[in-house]
Amino acid sequence: MEDYPALHRYSDDQAQRYEAKRFSHARGRAVDAMEWLLLRRALTRFERRGGSLHDVLDVPVGTGRMAKRLGARGIEVTGLDASEDMLTVARNAHAAHAYQVGRAEHLPFPGRSFDAVVSIRLFGHLPAGAKAEVLKEFRRVARRGAIVFVPGQTRWLSMRRAWRARRGRPSGAWNPVSSSDMRSLADQADFHVMGALYLLVGFSETRAVILVPK
């Protein structure tokens, strides 16, 4: 399996400080609320197609901020993360029903183990070669499909990256995926793209892609 920076970033004190660093200030709280709103909209569309979800795999579960909300809807959540330290934070928050250390490219579960997979902040970190493998794993373990937050290429993102480059600041390993590339990746995994919902159309690169089996 291919290595990438995010695998090693969220350990020790980084895991302990993750939510405080990302979501404790006003902007972070707004982003957190909007991401949950986006996931809720995607869940509503997903459940209209096949009924309520009973069990979900959250990859990566991180500190459990979305797992707690899914659990509050009556969904049994299994949280998987490559970082044992992040899982410790999630366990302490009683975020999910079960926890597992592992990589999204090789999920440690039998086929058709869950109604669906939910993946919020993973795909932007994945190198190009890993994206299709991860979607194939999601297809293998999910009976009904997946909701995957996939960063899109927007004019605003391009402007931000150009601004950072002029100031000698790297863009980092955050990799947007075009709509056509997303359809191709889904096709390789035997998924159909049922729909895509944007956080802020034309402004934010965050979008929820709803995938269902072909």
C-alpha positions as a printed Julia matrix, in Angstrom:
214×3 Matrix{Float64}:
   0.0    0.0     0.0
   1.2    3.46   -0.91
   2.39   5.79    1.84
   1.16   9.39    2.2
   1.75  12.16    4.79
  -1.64  12.09    6.52
  -0.99   8.54    7.73
   1.64   9.86   10.13
   0.26  13.29   10.97
  -2.42  12.55   13.57
  -0.61  10.94   16.46
   0.2   11.74   20.09
  -0.55  15.4    20.92
  -1.76  16.08   17.35
  -4.67  13.72   17.99
  -5.39  15.26   21.39
  -5.36  18.79   19.97
  -7.11  18.04   16.66
 -10.61  19.26   17.49
  -9.39  22.25   19.52
  -7.09  23.29   16.68
  -9.59  22.75   13.85
 -13.07  23.3    15.26
 -12.98  25.29   18.52
 -12.86  28.79   16.98
 -15.74  30.51   15.18
 -14.65  29.56   11.65
 -13.97  25.97   12.69
 -17.36  25.63   14.37
 -19.02  26.97   11.23
 -17.15  24.47    9.02
 -18.05  21.63   11.39
 -21.73  22.59   11.33
 -21.79  22.96    7.53
 -20.05  19.61    7.0
 -22.66  17.92    9.18
 -25.44  19.71    7.28
 -23.94  18.46    4.01
 -23.68  14.9     5.34
 -27.26  15.08    6.62
 -28.5   16.19    3.19
 -26.59  13.32    1.56
 -27.98  10.83    4.09
 -31.52  12.01    3.39
 -31.08  11.48   -0.34
 -29.38   8.13    0.25
 -32.13   6.88    2.58
 -34.91   7.96    0.24
 -33.55   5.38   -2.17
 -33.38   2.38    0.16
 -34.69   3.2     3.63
 -32.98   3.96    6.93
 -29.4    2.96    7.54
 -28.77   0.54   10.41
 -24.98   0.14   10.46
 -22.29   2.35    8.96
 -18.5    2.28    8.69
 -16.95   5.72    9.31
 -13.53   5.97    7.58
 -11.53   7.71    8.99
 -13.45   8.19   12.22
 -10.87  10.67   13.56
 -11.99  12.03   16.91
 -15.54  10.86   16.24
 -17.27  14.17   15.54
 -19.46  12.7    12.78
 -19.79   9.27   14.4
 -21.45  10.84   17.44
 -24.02  12.57   15.24
 -24.7    9.43   13.21
 -25.19   7.49   16.44
 -27.68  10.1    17.63
 -29.76   9.22   14.54
 -29.94   5.6    15.72
 -27.21   4.32   13.39
 -24.7    1.79   14.73
 -21.28   3.18   13.79
 -17.99   1.34   13.47
 -15.06   3.75   13.38
 -11.86   2.9    11.54
  -8.71   5.0    11.58
  -5.05   4.49   10.75
  -4.11   6.38   13.93
  -4.49   4.55   17.23
  -4.2    7.91   18.98
  -7.19   9.33   17.1
  -9.16   6.2    17.96
  -8.29   6.71   21.63
  -9.82  10.2    21.49
 -12.92   8.81   19.78
 -13.24   6.02   22.36
 -12.97   8.48   25.22
 -15.76  10.51   23.62
 -17.92   7.35   23.26
 -18.29   8.33   19.61
 -18.99   4.94   18.02
 -20.17   1.42   18.83
 -16.92  -0.25   17.74
 -13.39   0.8    16.79
 -10.74  -0.67   14.52
  -7.22   0.37   13.54
  -6.69  -0.03    9.82
  -6.14   1.42    6.36
  -8.93   2.29    3.95
  -7.03   0.52    1.16
  -7.37  -2.81    2.98
 -10.42  -2.79    5.25
 -10.28  -5.52    7.94
 -13.92  -6.57    7.5
 -15.71  -9.27    5.51
 -17.65  -8.33    2.41
 -21.07  -6.7     2.84
 -20.46  -5.99    6.54
 -22.26  -2.61    6.6
 -25.22  -0.89    5.05
 -22.94   1.96    3.94
 -19.55   3.6     4.29
 -19.2    7.27    5.24
 -15.88   8.97    4.53
 -15.46  12.67    5.35
 -11.83  13.85    5.3
  -9.9   11.16    3.49
  -9.99  11.53   -0.29
  -8.14  14.82   -0.44
  -5.21  13.17    1.31
  -5.04  10.08   -0.89
  -2.47   9.87   -3.7
  -3.92   9.26   -7.15
  -3.1    5.56   -7.2
  -4.88   4.82   -3.93
  -8.25   6.42   -4.71
  -9.62   3.59   -6.87
  -8.39   0.95   -4.41
 -10.17   2.66   -1.53
 -13.43   2.88   -3.48
 -13.15  -0.83   -4.37
 -12.84  -1.61   -0.67
 -15.86   0.56    0.11
 -17.81  -1.31   -2.58
 -16.72  -4.67   -1.12
 -17.84  -4.02    2.47
 -20.96  -1.89    1.82
 -24.28  -3.47    0.97
 -25.96  -0.27   -0.22
 -23.22   2.19   -1.13
 -21.16   5.05    0.26
 -21.17   8.78    0.95
 -17.71  10.17    0.28
 -16.57  13.76    0.74
 -14.33  14.41   -2.26
 -12.66  17.8    -2.81
 -13.46  19.26   -6.21
 -11.37  21.59   -8.32
 -12.9   25.08   -8.14
 -11.78  28.49   -9.36
 -11.55  29.63   -5.74
  -9.23  26.73   -4.85
  -7.02  27.53   -7.85
  -6.83  31.19   -6.79
  -5.94  30.22   -3.21
  -3.18  27.91   -4.4
  -1.79  30.56   -6.75
  -1.83  33.09   -3.89
   0.02  30.68   -1.61
   2.57  29.87   -4.32
   3.36  33.57   -4.86
   4.2   33.79   -1.16
   6.35  30.68   -1.22
   3.86  28.6     0.74
   3.28  25.03   -0.51
  -0.25  23.83   -1.22
   0.31  20.63    0.72
  -0.84  17.14   -0.13
  -4.52  17.97   -0.63
  -5.62  16.57   -3.96
  -8.87  17.69   -5.63
 -10.71  15.36   -8.02
 -12.62  16.56  -11.07
 -16.18  15.38  -11.69
 -15.12  13.34  -14.72
 -12.27  11.69  -12.79
 -14.68  10.91   -9.96
 -17.05   9.17  -12.35
 -14.14   7.16  -13.74
 -12.98   6.15  -10.25
 -16.51   5.14   -9.29
 -16.83   3.09  -12.46
 -13.62   1.2   -11.67
 -15.1    0.27   -8.29
 -18.44  -0.81   -9.8
 -20.23   2.19   -8.28
 -22.71   4.55   -9.88
 -22.58   8.25   -8.91
 -26.13   8.89   -7.75
 -25.47  12.55   -7.03
 -23.09  15.17   -5.66
 -23.91  17.91   -3.15
 -21.64  20.92   -2.62
 -20.97  22.7     0.64
 -20.94  26.1    -1.09
 -21.38  25.88   -4.85
 -18.58  27.62   -6.75
 -16.75  28.63   -3.58
 -15.92  25.6    -1.45
 -14.23  22.53   -2.91
 -16.05  20.29   -0.42
 -18.67  18.02   -2.0
 -20.47  14.89   -0.87
 -20.55  12.23   -3.58
 -23.31   9.64   -3.18
 -22.31   6.24   -4.56
 -24.57   3.23   -5.08
 -23.8   -0.22   -6.52
 -24.29  -0.66  -10.24
